[in-house]
Amino acid sequence: MPKIKFPDDFLWGTSTAAHQVEGNNKKNQWWKWEQETDLEESGIACDHYSRYEDDIKLMADIGYNAYRFSIEWSRIEPREGEFDEEEIKHYKNIVNQSRENGIEPIPMLWHWTNPLWFMKKGGWKKKRNIDYFADFVRKISEEFEFDYWLTIDEPMVYANRSCASENYPPTYIAEDGWPKKEKTLTPIFKVASNLLQAHAKSYEIIREKSSGEVGMSKAVNVLEPASDSSLDEWSTNIRDYLENDAWLQLLKKGKPIAPYYGEEFGNVLDFFGINYFFGEECYFDEKSGTPPYHFFQTRPKENCEKSYLGWCIYPEGLYKVLKRIENTLEIPIMITSNGIATETDLQRRRFMIDHLKQMQKSMDDGVELTGYLHWSFMDNFEWARGFEPRFGLVEIDYENLSRIPRKSAYMFGEIARKNGINGAIEEKYL
């Protein structure tokens, strides 16, 4: 018997995103950005677009029962109002292949990429453009049926990076090309607000057509004061409110409680997707003033093990996040992304086990968890960082694109088949 046991219908799976794995997504803003900057190009990526059948079969052979993937908007609607039936068929094939292999397909309808025509209309900067995304969602809801739907991925991360990071494409394309980044909070929250409104509208559209449950995925990281100084505590409260609490309160109450956090709406969540990767600490830096958050700066928590990207590995933070969401929203929760970039697979295996134990602890304390989706099934194109970070349970040899499951892939498969963790698994893999 597992010493840590999960519910009988628990979902054990992995996540990917279209632009990061499919290859040759030439009609979205990221492809254009890659061509016009010095960043590494995604190119063929992992060629998941052509190899999805083998990839899904590998998932099933290892033992997973769920797969979160994204439906690339720019493939489905490459030109405004024109839907590509062949691309719709492609994603239907992914869905059918998943189900034939006993895998629950879980779509993400938007994962950071936009059609070029949408970008040229002002992208997510313009509130009126929400209707364009709604048209896409309506088409998908007419063509597909799922038990679980995810609408928007990490809206606040996208807003921050598209409005303030020089390594990420802006949130729209101007007549004369890429606009200069403003690096202020106002555009960040306008973009975030529009994405949240897009989720709310998507929820209503999907629920008209589907009996499935609808949620969104948000990165919810733990922010803790860097010291016991009142300035650090004050900075932490402000930063956490802007990035986390305002969202959660809005989703709970349906009323905007911060500037630019949109209009009132009703219940727009059947479950909440959490993406959790690391712990951070917040500090007041009177000398920095680095925009857009200026004096309220964050950094990886000190005195903790770090990942390849320098992120603080903080499993206890996942417990804190789960309890916070449960206490605030009081709805089921799905872990829609949790993983680590590392050069040492043993570190990945420890990371997974430690986070699963925190999940079990939260369930013992009343949290309703429905699934765990590890990021990622395979190594992939990690946006501005290119192919260097290795997040995959499955290694990709980028010379020939062969798939090589790591020990962590098989460990996760054993956990999924046993629906829990026992001493034999820990002894075998740790």
Coordinates of C-alpha atoms in Angstrom, one line a residue:
M1 CA 0.0 0.0 0.0
P2 CA 1.3 3.5 -0.8
K3 CA 2.2 5.5 2.3
I4 CA 0.9 8.6 0.5
K5 CA -2.4 7.8 -1.3
F6 CA -4.4 10.1 -3.7
P7 CA -8.1 9.9 -4.7
D8 CA -9.0 7.1 -7.1
D9 CA -9.9 9.5 -9.9
F10 CA -6.8 11.6 -9.5
L11 CA -5.2 12.9 -12.7
W12 CA -1.5 12.2 -13.2
G13 CA -0.1 13.9 -16.3
T14 CA 2.3 16.3 -18.0
S15 CA 2.0 19.7 -19.6
T16 CA 3.3 21.3 -22.8
A17 CA 2.7 24.5 -24.8
A18 CA 2.3 24.6 -28.5
H19 CA 5.0 27.1 -29.4
Q20 CA 7.4 25.4 -27.1
V21 CA 7.1 22.0 -28.6
E22 CA 5.3 21.9 -31.9
G23 CA 7.7 23.6 -34.2
N24 CA 7.2 26.1 -37.1
N25 CA 4.5 28.2 -35.5
K26 CA 5.2 30.9 -38.0
K27 CA 2.0 33.0 -37.7
N28 CA 2.3 34.2 -34.1
Q29 CA 4.3 37.1 -32.5
W30 CA 6.9 34.9 -31.0
W31 CA 8.1 33.5 -34.3
K32 CA 8.3 37.1 -35.7
W33 CA 10.2 38.2 -32.5
E34 CA 12.7 35.4 -32.9
Q35 CA 13.4 36.3 -36.5
E36 CA 14.0 40.0 -35.6
T37 CA 16.1 39.7 -32.4
D38 CA 19.3 38.0 -31.4
L39 CA 17.4 35.4 -29.3
E40 CA 17.6 31.7 -30.1
E41 CA 14.9 30.6 -32.6
S42 CA 12.3 27.9 -31.9
G43 CA 12.5 26.5 -35.4
I44 CA 11.3 22.9 -35.5
A45 CA 11.4 22.8 -31.6
C46 CA 10.6 19.2 -30.6
D47 CA 8.6 18.5 -33.7
H48 CA 5.7 17.5 -31.5
Y49 CA 3.4 18.7 -34.3
S50 CA 4.5 15.7 -36.4
R51 CA 5.4 13.3 -33.6
Y52 CA 2.4 13.7 -31.3
E53 CA 1.2 10.1 -31.9
D54 CA 4.5 8.6 -30.7
D55 CA 4.7 11.2 -27.8
I56 CA 1.2 10.4 -26.6
K57 CA 1.8 6.6 -26.8
L58 CA 5.0 7.1 -24.8
M59 CA 3.0 9.0 -22.1
A60 CA 0.6 6.0 -21.9
D61 CA 3.3 3.4 -21.9
I62 CA 5.0 5.1 -19.0
G63 CA 1.8 5.3 -17.1
Y64 CA 0.3 8.8 -17.3
N65 CA -3.4 9.4 -17.5
A66 CA -3.7 13.1 -18.4
Y67 CA -2.1 15.5 -20.9
R68 CA -2.4 19.3 -20.9
F69 CA -1.6 20.8 -24.3
S70 CA -2.3 24.1 -25.9
I71 CA -4.3 24.8 -29.0
E72 CA -2.4 27.3 -31.0
W73 CA -4.7 30.2 -31.9
S74 CA -2.6 31.4 -34.8
R75 CA -2.9 27.9 -36.5
I76 CA -6.6 27.7 -36.1
E77 CA -7.3 31.4 -37.1
P78 CA -4.3 32.5 -39.2
R79 CA -6.3 35.4 -40.6
E80 CA -9.1 37.2 -38.9
G81 CA -12.4 35.3 -39.2
E82 CA -10.8 32.5 -41.3
F83 CA -10.6 29.2 -39.5
D84 CA -8.3 26.5 -40.8
E85 CA -10.3 23.2 -40.9
E86 CA -7.1 21.1 -41.4
E87 CA -5.6 22.6 -38.2
I88 CA -8.8 21.9 -36.3
K89 CA -8.6 18.3 -37.6
H90 CA -5.0 18.1 -36.4
Y91 CA -5.9 19.0 -32.8
K92 CA -8.9 16.6 -33.0
N93 CA -6.4 13.9 -33.8
I94 CA -4.4 14.8 -30.7
V95 CA -7.5 14.6 -28.6
N96 CA -8.5 11.2 -30.2
Q97 CA -5.0 9.8 -29.8
S98 CA -5.0 10.8 -26.2
R99 CA -8.4 9.2 -25.4
E100 CA -7.5 6.0 -27.4
N101 CA -4.5 5.7 -25.1
G102 CA -6.4 6.2 -21.9
I103 CA -5.2 9.8 -21.4
E104 CA -7.5 12.7 -20.4
P105 CA -6.9 15.6 -22.8
I106 CA -6.9 19.0 -21.1
P107 CA -6.6 21.9 -23.5
M108 CA -5.2 25.3 -22.8
L109 CA -6.8 27.8 -25.2
W110 CA -4.1 30.5 -24.8
H111 CA -0.5 30.1 -23.8
W112 CA 1.3 33.4 -24.5
T113 CA 1.1 33.4 -28.3
N114 CA -1.2 35.6 -30.5
P115 CA -1.9 35.7 -34.2
L116 CA 0.0 38.4 -36.0
W117 CA -3.3 40.0 -37.2
F118 CA -4.4 40.2 -33.6
M119 CA -1.2 41.9 -32.6
K120 CA -1.5 44.5 -35.3
K121 CA -5.0 45.4 -34.0
G122 CA -3.5 46.3 -30.6
G123 CA -3.2 42.9 -29.0
W124 CA -4.1 42.6 -25.4
K125 CA -3.6 46.3 -24.9
K126 CA -7.0 47.0 -26.4
K127 CA -10.1 45.9 -24.4
R128 CA -12.2 45.6 -27.5
N129 CA -9.9 42.9 -28.8
I130 CA -11.2 40.5 -26.2
D131 CA -14.0 39.8 -28.7
Y132 CA -11.6 38.4 -31.2
F133 CA -10.4 35.8 -28.7
A134 CA -14.0 35.1 -27.8
D135 CA -14.7 34.2 -31.5
F136 CA -11.8 31.8 -31.4
V137 CA -13.0 30.2 -28.1
R138 CA -16.5 30.0 -29.6
K139 CA -15.2 28.1 -32.6
I140 CA -13.2 25.7 -30.4
S141 CA -16.2 25.1 -28.1
E142 CA -18.3 24.2 -31.2
E143 CA -15.7 21.7 -32.5
F144 CA -14.5 20.0 -29.3
E145 CA -15.8 18.6 -26.0
F146 CA -13.6 18.2 -22.9
D147 CA -14.1 17.2 -19.3
Y148 CA -11.7 19.9 -18.3
W149 CA -11.0 23.2 -20.1
L150 CA -8.2 25.8 -19.4
T151 CA -8.7 29.2 -20.9
I152 CA -5.7 31.4 -20.1
D153 CA -2.2 30.6 -18.8
E154 CA -0.3 32.8 -16.3
P155 CA -1.9 36.2 -17.3
M156 CA 0.2 38.2 -14.8
V157 CA 3.4 36.7 -16.0
Y158 CA 2.6 37.5 -19.6
A159 CA 1.5 41.0 -18.7
N160 CA 4.8 41.7 -16.8
R161 CA 7.0 40.3 -19.5
S162 CA 5.2 41.7 -22.5
C163 CA 5.1 45.2 -21.0
A164 CA 8.4 45.3 -19.1
S165 CA 10.9 42.7 -20.2
E166 CA 13.2 43.5 -23.1
N167 CA 13.6 39.8 -24.0
Y168 CA 9.9 39.2 -24.6
P169 CA 7.8 40.6 -27.5
P170 CA 5.5 43.5 -26.7
T171 CA 1.8 42.9 -26.3
Y172 CA 1.0 44.5 -29.7
I173 CA 2.6 45.5 -33.0
A174 CA 2.5 49.2 -34.0
E175 CA 2.3 50.5 -37.5
D176 CA 6.0 51.1 -37.5
G177 CA 6.9 47.8 -35.8
W178 CA 7.6 46.8 -32.2
P179 CA 6.8 49.5 -29.8
K180 CA 9.1 50.7 -27.0
K181 CA 8.3 49.1 -23.6
E182 CA 6.7 51.6 -21.1
K183 CA 7.9 49.6 -18.1
T184 CA 5.2 51.1 -15.8
L185 CA 2.4 49.4 -13.9
T186 CA -0.5 50.9 -15.8
P187 CA 0.0 48.9 -19.1
I188 CA 0.8 45.8 -17.1
F189 CA -2.5 45.9 -15.3
K190 CA -4.5 46.9 -18.4
V191 CA -3.2 43.8 -20.1
A192 CA -3.8 41.6 -17.1
S193 CA -7.3 43.0 -16.8
N194 CA -8.1 42.3 -20.4
L195 CA -6.8 38.7 -20.1
L196 CA -9.0 38.2 -17.0
Q197 CA -12.0 39.5 -18.8
A198 CA -11.1 37.2 -21.7
H199 CA -11.2 34.3 -19.3
A200 CA -14.6 35.4 -17.9
K201 CA -16.1 35.7 -21.4
S202 CA -14.6 32.4 -22.4
Y203 CA -16.1 30.7 -19.4
E204 CA -19.6 31.8 -20.4
I205 CA -19.1 30.7 -24.0
I206 CA -17.8 27.3 -23.1
R207 CA -20.4 26.6 -20.5
E208 CA -23.1 27.3 -23.1
K209 CA -21.8 24.4 -25.2
S210 CA -20.0 22.1 -22.9
S211 CA -20.7 20.1 -19.7
G212 CA -17.0 20.1 -18.9
E213 CA -15.5 22.1 -16.0
V214 CA -13.7 25.4 -16.9
G215 CA -10.8 26.9 -15.2
M216 CA -7.7 29.0 -15.8
S217 CA -4.0 28.6 -14.8
K218 CA -2.2 31.2 -12.7
A219 CA 1.3 31.3 -11.4
V220 CA 0.9 31.7 -7.6
N221 CA 4.3 32.0 -5.9
V222 CA 5.0 32.5 -2.3
L223 CA 6.3 36.0 -1.5
E224 CA 7.8 36.4 2.0
P225 CA 9.7 39.4 3.5
A226 CA 13.5 39.2 3.1
S227 CA 13.8 40.4 6.7
D228 CA 11.7 41.4 9.6
S229 CA 12.0 45.1 8.8
S230 CA 8.8 47.0 8.4
L231 CA 9.8 48.2 4.9
D232 CA 10.4 44.6 3.7
E233 CA 7.0 43.5 5.1
W234 CA 5.3 46.5 3.6
S235 CA 6.9 45.9 0.2
T236 CA 5.8 42.2 0.4
N237 CA 2.2 43.1 1.1
I238 CA 2.1 45.6 -1.8
R239 CA 3.7 43.2 -4.3
D240 CA 1.6 40.3 -3.2
Y241 CA -1.5 42.3 -3.5
L242 CA -0.7 43.4 -7.0
E243 CA 0.4 39.9 -8.2
N244 CA -1.8 37.6 -6.2
D245 CA -4.4 38.9 -3.8
A246 CA -6.2 41.3 -6.1
W247 CA -6.7 38.5 -8.6
L248 CA -8.0 36.0 -6.0
Q249 CA -10.4 38.5 -4.4
L250 CA -11.7 39.5 -7.8
L251 CA -12.2 35.9 -8.8
K252 CA -14.0 35.3 -5.5
K253 CA -16.2 38.4 -5.4
G254 CA -16.5 39.2 -9.1
K255 CA -15.8 42.8 -8.4
P256 CA -12.7 44.8 -9.4
I257 CA -10.8 46.0 -6.3
A258 CA -7.7 47.4 -8.0
P259 CA -7.2 49.9 -10.8
Y260 CA -7.6 48.3 -14.3
Y261 CA -8.8 44.9 -12.9
G262 CA -11.8 45.0 -15.1
E263 CA -15.5 44.9 -14.7
E264 CA -17.9 43.0 -12.5
F265 CA -18.7 39.4 -13.4
G266 CA -20.3 36.4 -11.8
N267 CA -18.9 32.9 -11.0
V268 CA -16.3 32.1 -13.7
L269 CA -14.4 29.2 -12.3
D270 CA -15.3 25.6 -11.8
F271 CA -11.8 24.8 -10.7
F272 CA -8.5 26.7 -10.3
G273 CA -5.3 25.8 -12.0
I274 CA -2.1 26.5 -10.1
N275 CA 1.4 26.8 -11.7
Y276 CA 4.0 26.7 -8.9
F277 CA 7.7 26.6 -9.4
F278 CA 9.6 28.5 -6.7
G279 CA 9.7 30.7 -3.6
E280 CA 10.7 34.4 -3.6
E281 CA 11.4 37.0 -1.0
C282 CA 10.5 40.7 -1.3
Y283 CA 12.6 43.6 -0.1
F284 CA 12.5 47.4 -0.2
D285 CA 15.4 48.7 -2.3
E286 CA 15.5 52.5 -2.0
K287 CA 18.5 52.7 -4.3
S288 CA 17.2 50.5 -7.1
G289 CA 14.0 51.9 -8.4
T290 CA 14.1 49.3 -11.2
P291 CA 10.8 49.6 -13.1
P292 CA 8.1 48.6 -13.2
Y293 CA 7.9 47.7 -9.5
H294 CA 10.6 50.2 -8.5
F295 CA 11.4 49.9 -4.8
F296 CA 9.4 46.7 -4.3
Q297 CA 11.9 44.1 -5.5
T298 CA 11.9 40.3 -5.4
R299 CA 14.6 37.7 -5.5
P300 CA 14.9 33.9 -5.0
K301 CA 14.7 33.0 -1.3
E302 CA 18.1 32.7 0.3
N303 CA 19.4 29.7 2.1
C304 CA 17.6 27.2 -0.1
E305 CA 18.6 24.8 -2.8
K306 CA 18.5 26.3 -6.3
S307 CA 17.5 25.0 -9.7
Y308 CA 19.5 25.5 -12.9
L309 CA 17.8 28.8 -13.4
G310 CA 18.6 29.9 -9.9
W311 CA 15.1 29.5 -8.6
C312 CA 14.6 28.6 -5.0
I313 CA 13.2 25.1 -4.5
Y314 CA 10.6 25.6 -1.8
P315 CA 8.1 22.7 -1.6
E316 CA 6.6 24.1 1.6
G317 CA 5.5 27.0 -0.4
L318 CA 3.2 24.8 -2.5
Y319 CA 1.4 23.9 0.7
K320 CA 1.0 27.5 1.6
V321 CA -0.3 28.3 -1.9
L322 CA -2.8 25.5 -1.8
K323 CA -4.2 26.4 1.5
R324 CA -4.5 30.1 0.5
I325 CA -6.4 29.2 -2.7
E326 CA -8.7 26.8 -0.8
N327 CA -9.4 29.4 1.9
T328 CA -10.1 32.1 -0.7
L329 CA -11.9 30.5 -3.6
E330 CA -13.3 27.3 -1.9
I331 CA -13.3 25.3 -5.2
P332 CA -11.3 22.3 -6.5
I333 CA -7.7 22.9 -7.4
M334 CA -5.6 21.3 -10.1
I335 CA -1.8 21.6 -10.2
T336 CA -1.4 22.6 -13.9
S337 CA 2.3 23.1 -13.9
N338 CA 5.1 22.2 -11.4
G339 CA 8.6 21.4 -12.4
I340 CA 12.2 22.2 -12.5
A341 CA 15.0 23.0 -14.9
T342 CA 18.0 21.0 -13.8
E343 CA 21.1 19.3 -15.2
T344 CA 20.7 16.5 -12.5
D345 CA 17.7 14.3 -12.8
L346 CA 18.1 13.2 -9.2
Q347 CA 17.3 16.8 -8.3
R348 CA 14.1 16.6 -10.4
R349 CA 13.1 13.4 -8.7
R350 CA 13.6 14.9 -5.2
F351 CA 11.7 18.0 -6.4
M352 CA 8.7 16.0 -7.5
I353 CA 8.5 13.8 -4.4
D354 CA 8.9 16.7 -2.0
H355 CA 6.1 18.7 -3.8
L356 CA 3.8 15.7 -3.9
K357 CA 4.2 15.2 -0.1
Q358 CA 3.2 18.8 0.4
M359 CA 0.2 18.2 -1.8
Q360 CA -0.8 15.3 0.4
K361 CA -0.4 17.4 3.5
S362 CA -2.7 20.0 2.0
M363 CA -5.3 17.3 1.2
D364 CA -5.1 16.1 4.8
D365 CA -5.9 19.6 5.8
G366 CA -9.0 20.0 3.6
V367 CA -7.7 21.0 0.2
E368 CA -9.6 19.4 -2.7
L369 CA -7.0 18.5 -5.3
T370 CA -8.1 16.9 -8.6
G371 CA -4.8 16.4 -10.4
Y372 CA -1.0 17.0 -10.8
L373 CA 0.4 17.9 -14.2
H374 CA 4.2 18.1 -14.3
W375 CA 6.0 20.7 -16.4
S376 CA 7.1 19.4 -18.7
F377 CA 6.7 16.1 -20.5
M378 CA 9.8 16.8 -22.5
D379 CA 12.6 19.4 -22.8
N380 CA 11.4 22.3 -24.9
F381 CA 11.9 25.8 -26.2
E382 CA 11.9 27.9 -23.0
W383 CA 11.0 31.3 -24.6
A384 CA 13.7 33.9 -24.2
R385 CA 16.1 31.3 -22.7
G386 CA 16.0 29.1 -25.8
F387 CA 16.6 25.4 -25.5
E388 CA 19.2 25.5 -22.7
P389 CA 17.0 24.9 -19.7
R390 CA 16.0 21.3 -19.4
F391 CA 12.5 20.9 -17.8
G392 CA 11.6 17.6 -19.3
L393 CA 10.8 14.2 -17.8
V394 CA 11.8 13.1 -21.3
E395 CA 15.2 14.3 -22.7
I396 CA 15.2 15.6 -26.2
D397 CA 18.4 15.1 -28.2
Y398 CA 18.2 18.2 -30.4
E399 CA 20.6 16.7 -32.9
N400 CA 18.0 14.1 -34.0
L401 CA 15.0 14.9 -31.8
S402 CA 15.0 11.5 -30.3
R403 CA 13.0 11.0 -27.1
I404 CA 14.9 9.6 -24.1
P405 CA 12.9 9.1 -20.9
R406 CA 14.7 10.1 -17.8
K407 CA 14.5 8.1 -14.5
S408 CA 12.1 10.8 -13.3
A409 CA 9.7 9.9 -16.1
Y410 CA 9.6 6.3 -15.0
M411 CA 9.3 7.3 -11.3
F412 CA 6.4 9.5 -12.1
G413 CA 4.8 6.6 -14.1
E414 CA 5.1 4.3 -11.1
I415 CA 3.6 7.0 -8.9
A416 CA 0.7 7.4 -11.4
R417 CA 0.0 3.7 -11.6
K418 CA 0.1 3.2 -7.9
N419 CA -1.8 6.4 -7.3
G420 CA 0.7 7.4 -4.6
I421 CA 4.2 7.1 -3.2
N422 CA 5.5 4.2 -1.2
G423 CA 8.9 3.4 0.4
A424 CA 9.9 1.2 -2.5
I425 CA 9.6 4.1 -5.0
E426 CA 11.6 6.4 -2.8
E427 CA 14.3 3.7 -2.2
K428 CA 14.5 2.9 -5.9
Y429 CA 14.7 6.4 -7.3
L430 CA 16.1 8.6 -4.5

